[in-house]
């Protein structure tokens, strides 16, 4: 029960570019417990997205260890990491990243199909929960930014993941809409016991977090003030 949802030990990521290396992560450590709602603050280029890509198994570290629910990502292999990502991790992005040729319903349903839970009722229910009842058949281009982000929240949460990684989830929204989205996202994660990590430039996000971390040049620090 005490096992952290995410454990990161001495994590390094160096990108190789034309012979020279850029170290985006420089030996960072982190433990996140189930149900925590974390704001990860950090300047542009500090390594937030790099960290998310590694936790989701989309990219591999140069050095160090990542465990998700006690499973070492390295020993899982490519197939194991893909399965983990599809079933245990929900992603929310700054630019929503919905598939433009799919309706709101289809975007959410696809997430269920990939997680091997193809139940249309679950997708309809998730869209209702984010306040989009009646708009299931709209395409992303027929929805406002805030509505598109609601679809993205439904898509991430519908498969009941253990972790939600939200990368600048309000970066492309006005303040009022952004606050509504943060309110909705954090409330839904709290109700379902889902662990949430929000990468952000915006100190406003901290109001919705139970814990605040700061990333500086590829290393994470606990924010105390
Ligand atoms: N694919 C890549 N190839 C080479 N360098 C990269 C790559 N992705 C990121 N970097 C570099 O790694 C560092 C960290 O980038 P990252 O995208 O993780 O920062 P970030 O904190 O998410 O920034 P932002 O707040 O602007 O989104 C930066 O110096 C960036 O230029
Ligand atoms: Mg980023």
Coordinates of C-alpha atoms and ligand atoms in Angstrom, one line a residue:
X1 CA 0.0 0.0 0.0
X2 CA 2.9 2.3 0.7
X3 CA 4.5 1.7 -2.6
X4 CA 4.7 4.9 -4.6
X5 CA 2.9 5.1 -7.9
X6 CA 5.9 6.6 -9.5
X7 CA 9.5 6.2 -8.4
X8 CA 12.4 7.8 -10.2
X9 CA 16.0 7.2 -9.3
X10 CA 18.9 9.2 -10.7
X11 CA 17.3 9.9 -14.0
X12 CA 19.3 11.3 -16.9
X13 CA 18.3 12.1 -20.4
X14 CA 20.8 13.5 -23.0
X15 CA 19.6 14.2 -26.5
X16 CA 22.3 13.8 -29.1
X17 CA 22.3 16.6 -31.7
X18 CA 24.9 16.7 -34.5
X19 CA 27.6 15.3 -32.2
X20 CA 26.8 17.5 -29.2
X21 CA 24.7 16.5 -26.3
X22 CA 21.9 18.4 -24.6
X23 CA 21.2 17.1 -21.1
X24 CA 17.5 17.7 -20.4
X25 CA 17.5 15.6 -17.2
X26 CA 20.5 15.6 -14.9
X27 CA 20.2 12.9 -12.3
X28 CA 16.8 13.7 -10.8
X29 CA 14.9 11.7 -8.2
X30 CA 11.2 11.6 -7.4
X31 CA 8.6 9.6 -5.5
X32 CA 4.9 10.2 -6.0
X33 CA 2.2 8.5 -3.9
X34 CA -1.2 7.4 -5.0
X35 CA -3.8 10.2 -5.1
X36 CA -1.3 13.0 -5.0
X37 CA -2.1 16.0 -7.3
X38 CA 1.2 17.5 -8.2
X39 CA 2.0 20.8 -9.9
X40 CA 5.4 20.6 -11.6
X41 CA 6.6 24.2 -12.2
X42 CA 9.6 25.0 -14.3
X43 CA 10.8 27.4 -16.9
X44 CA 10.7 26.6 -20.6
X45 CA 13.4 24.0 -21.4
X46 CA 13.8 22.8 -17.8
X47 CA 12.9 19.2 -18.8
X48 CA 9.2 18.8 -17.9
X49 CA 8.0 17.3 -21.1
X50 CA 11.1 15.1 -21.3
X51 CA 10.2 13.7 -17.9
X52 CA 6.6 13.0 -19.0
X53 CA 7.8 11.2 -22.2
X54 CA 10.0 9.0 -20.1
X55 CA 7.4 8.2 -17.5
X56 CA 5.0 7.3 -20.3
X57 CA 7.6 5.1 -21.9
X58 CA 7.5 7.1 -25.1
X59 CA 11.2 7.6 -24.9
X60 CA 14.1 5.9 -23.0
X61 CA 16.4 7.4 -20.4
X62 CA 20.1 7.7 -20.9
X63 CA 20.6 6.5 -17.4
X64 CA 18.6 5.8 -14.3
X65 CA 15.4 4.0 -13.3
X66 CA 11.7 4.6 -13.6
X67 CA 9.1 2.5 -11.8
X68 CA 5.4 2.8 -12.4
X69 CA 3.3 0.9 -9.7
X70 CA 6.5 -1.0 -8.8
X71 CA 7.2 -2.1 -12.4
X72 CA 10.6 -1.2 -13.8
X73 CA 10.0 0.3 -17.2
X74 CA 13.3 -1.0 -18.6
X75 CA 12.5 -4.7 -17.8
X76 CA 9.0 -4.3 -19.3
X77 CA 10.3 -4.0 -22.8
X78 CA 8.7 -2.1 -25.7
X79 CA 5.4 -4.2 -25.7
X80 CA 5.1 -4.0 -21.9
X81 CA 5.6 -0.2 -22.0
X82 CA 3.0 0.2 -24.7
X83 CA 0.5 -1.8 -22.7
X84 CA 1.2 0.2 -19.5
X85 CA 0.8 3.5 -21.4
X86 CA -2.5 2.4 -22.9
X87 CA -4.0 1.1 -19.7
X88 CA -2.4 2.9 -16.8
X89 CA -1.5 6.4 -18.1
X90 CA -3.7 9.2 -19.4
X91 CA -2.2 12.1 -21.3
X92 CA -3.5 15.7 -21.5
X93 CA -1.7 18.2 -23.7
X94 CA -1.5 21.9 -24.2
X95 CA -2.9 21.8 -27.7
X96 CA -5.5 19.1 -26.9
X97 CA -4.2 16.7 -29.5
X98 CA -7.6 15.3 -30.4
X99 CA -7.8 13.4 -33.7
X100 CA -9.4 16.0 -36.0
X101 CA -11.2 13.4 -38.2
X102 CA -12.9 11.7 -35.3
X103 CA -15.9 13.1 -33.3
X104 CA -15.7 13.8 -29.6
X105 CA -17.3 10.4 -28.9
X106 CA -14.9 8.6 -31.3
X107 CA -11.8 10.3 -29.7
X108 CA -12.9 9.0 -26.3
X109 CA -13.9 5.6 -27.5
X110 CA -10.6 5.1 -29.3
X111 CA -8.8 5.4 -25.9
X112 CA -11.1 2.6 -24.6
X113 CA -10.4 0.4 -27.6
X114 CA -6.6 0.8 -27.1
X115 CA -7.0 -0.1 -23.4
X116 CA -9.0 -3.1 -24.5
X117 CA -12.2 -1.9 -22.9
X118 CA -14.4 -1.1 -25.9
X119 CA -17.7 -0.2 -24.2
X120 CA -19.5 2.8 -25.9
X121 CA -21.5 3.4 -22.7
X122 CA -18.3 4.3 -20.8
X123 CA -17.4 6.9 -23.5
X124 CA -20.8 8.5 -23.4
X125 CA -20.7 8.6 -19.6
X126 CA -17.3 10.2 -19.6
X127 CA -18.4 12.9 -22.0
X128 CA -21.5 13.6 -19.8
X129 CA -19.2 13.9 -16.7
X130 CA -17.2 16.6 -18.4
X131 CA -20.4 18.5 -19.4
X132 CA -20.5 17.6 -23.1
X133 CA -23.8 15.7 -23.2
X134 CA -25.3 16.5 -26.6
X135 CA -22.0 17.3 -28.2
X136 CA -20.8 13.8 -28.7
X137 CA -21.0 13.9 -32.5
X138 CA -19.1 17.2 -32.9
X139 CA -15.7 17.2 -34.5
X140 CA -12.9 19.0 -32.6
X141 CA -13.1 21.9 -35.0
X142 CA -16.7 22.4 -34.0
X143 CA -15.8 22.8 -30.3
X144 CA -14.3 25.7 -28.3
X145 CA -10.8 25.3 -26.8
X146 CA -12.3 24.7 -23.4
X147 CA -14.6 22.0 -24.8
X148 CA -11.8 20.3 -26.7
X149 CA -9.9 20.2 -23.4
X150 CA -12.9 18.6 -21.8
X151 CA -12.9 15.9 -24.5
X152 CA -9.2 15.4 -23.7
X153 CA -9.9 15.0 -20.0
X154 CA -12.7 12.5 -20.8
X155 CA -10.4 10.6 -23.1
X156 CA -7.6 10.5 -20.5
X157 CA -9.9 9.4 -17.6
X158 CA -12.3 7.1 -19.3
X159 CA -9.9 4.1 -19.2
X160 CA -9.5 4.6 -15.4
X161 CA -5.7 5.0 -15.5
X162 CA -3.6 5.2 -12.3
X163 CA -1.8 8.3 -13.5
X164 CA -2.7 11.4 -15.5
X165 CA 0.1 13.4 -17.0
X166 CA -1.1 16.9 -18.0
X167 CA 1.4 18.9 -19.9
X168 CA 0.5 22.6 -19.8
X169 CA -3.2 21.7 -19.7
X170 CA -4.4 25.3 -19.7
X171 CA -1.6 26.9 -21.7
X172 CA -3.8 27.5 -24.6
X173 CA -6.9 28.7 -22.7
X174 CA -8.0 32.1 -21.3
X175 CA -7.7 32.4 -17.5
X176 CA -11.4 31.8 -16.7
X177 CA -11.6 28.7 -18.9
X178 CA -8.3 27.5 -17.6
X179 CA -9.5 27.7 -14.1
X180 CA -12.7 25.7 -15.0
X181 CA -10.6 23.1 -16.6
X182 CA -8.3 22.8 -13.6
X183 CA -11.3 22.6 -11.3
X184 CA -12.8 19.8 -13.3
X185 CA -9.6 17.9 -13.8
X186 CA -8.5 18.0 -10.2
X187 CA -12.0 17.2 -8.9
X188 CA -12.3 14.2 -11.2
X189 CA -8.9 12.9 -10.2
X190 CA -9.7 13.4 -6.5
X191 CA -13.0 11.5 -6.8
X192 CA -11.4 8.6 -8.6
X193 CA -8.2 8.5 -6.6
X194 CA -6.2 9.1 -9.8
X195 CA -2.7 10.5 -9.3
X196 CA -2.2 13.7 -11.3
X197 CA 0.9 15.5 -12.4
X198 CA 0.5 18.8 -14.1
X199 CA 3.5 20.4 -15.8
X200 CA 3.0 24.2 -16.0
X201 CA 4.6 27.6 -16.1
X202 CA 1.6 29.1 -14.3
X203 CA 1.6 29.5 -10.5
X204 CA -2.2 29.5 -10.7
X205 CA -2.1 25.8 -11.1
X206 CA -0.6 25.4 -7.6
X207 CA -4.0 26.3 -6.1
X208 CA -5.3 23.0 -7.4
X209 CA -2.4 20.9 -6.3
X210 CA -1.6 19.0 -3.1
X211 CA 2.1 19.2 -3.7
X212 CA 4.3 21.5 -5.6
X213 CA 7.6 20.6 -7.3
X214 CA 10.0 22.8 -9.2
X215 CA 12.2 21.7 -12.0
X216 CA 15.4 23.6 -12.5
X217 CA 17.8 22.5 -15.3
X218 CA 16.7 18.9 -15.3
X219 CA 16.5 18.4 -11.5
X220 CA 13.4 18.4 -9.4
X221 CA 13.1 20.2 -6.1
X222 CA 10.3 20.2 -3.5
X223 CA 8.8 23.6 -3.2
X224 CA 8.2 24.5 0.4
X225 CA 7.0 28.1 0.3
Ligands
LIG1 N1 13.8 15.7 -29.2 C1 14.8 16.5 -28.7 N2 16.0 16.6 -29.3 C2 16.9 17.4 -28.8 N3 16.7 18.2 -27.7 C3 15.5 18.2 -27.1 C4 14.5 17.4 -27.6 N4 13.4 17.5 -26.8 C5 13.8 18.5 -25.8 N5 15.1 18.9 -26.0 C6 15.8 19.8 -25.2 O1 15.8 19.4 -23.9 C7 15.6 20.4 -22.9 C8 14.3 20.2 -22.1 O2 13.2 20.3 -23.0 P1 11.7 20.0 -22.5 O3 10.8 20.0 -23.7 O4 11.7 18.8 -21.7 O5 11.4 21.3 -21.6 P2 10.0 21.8 -20.9 O6 10.3 22.0 -19.5 O7 8.9 20.9 -21.3 O8 9.8 23.2 -21.7 P3 8.5 24.0 -22.0 O9 8.0 24.6 -20.7 O10 8.9 25.0 -23.0 O11 7.5 23.0 -22.6 C9 15.6 21.7 -23.8 O12 16.9 22.2 -23.8 C10 15.2 21.2 -25.2 O13 15.7 22.0 -26.2
LIG2 MG1 7.2 21.1 -22.3

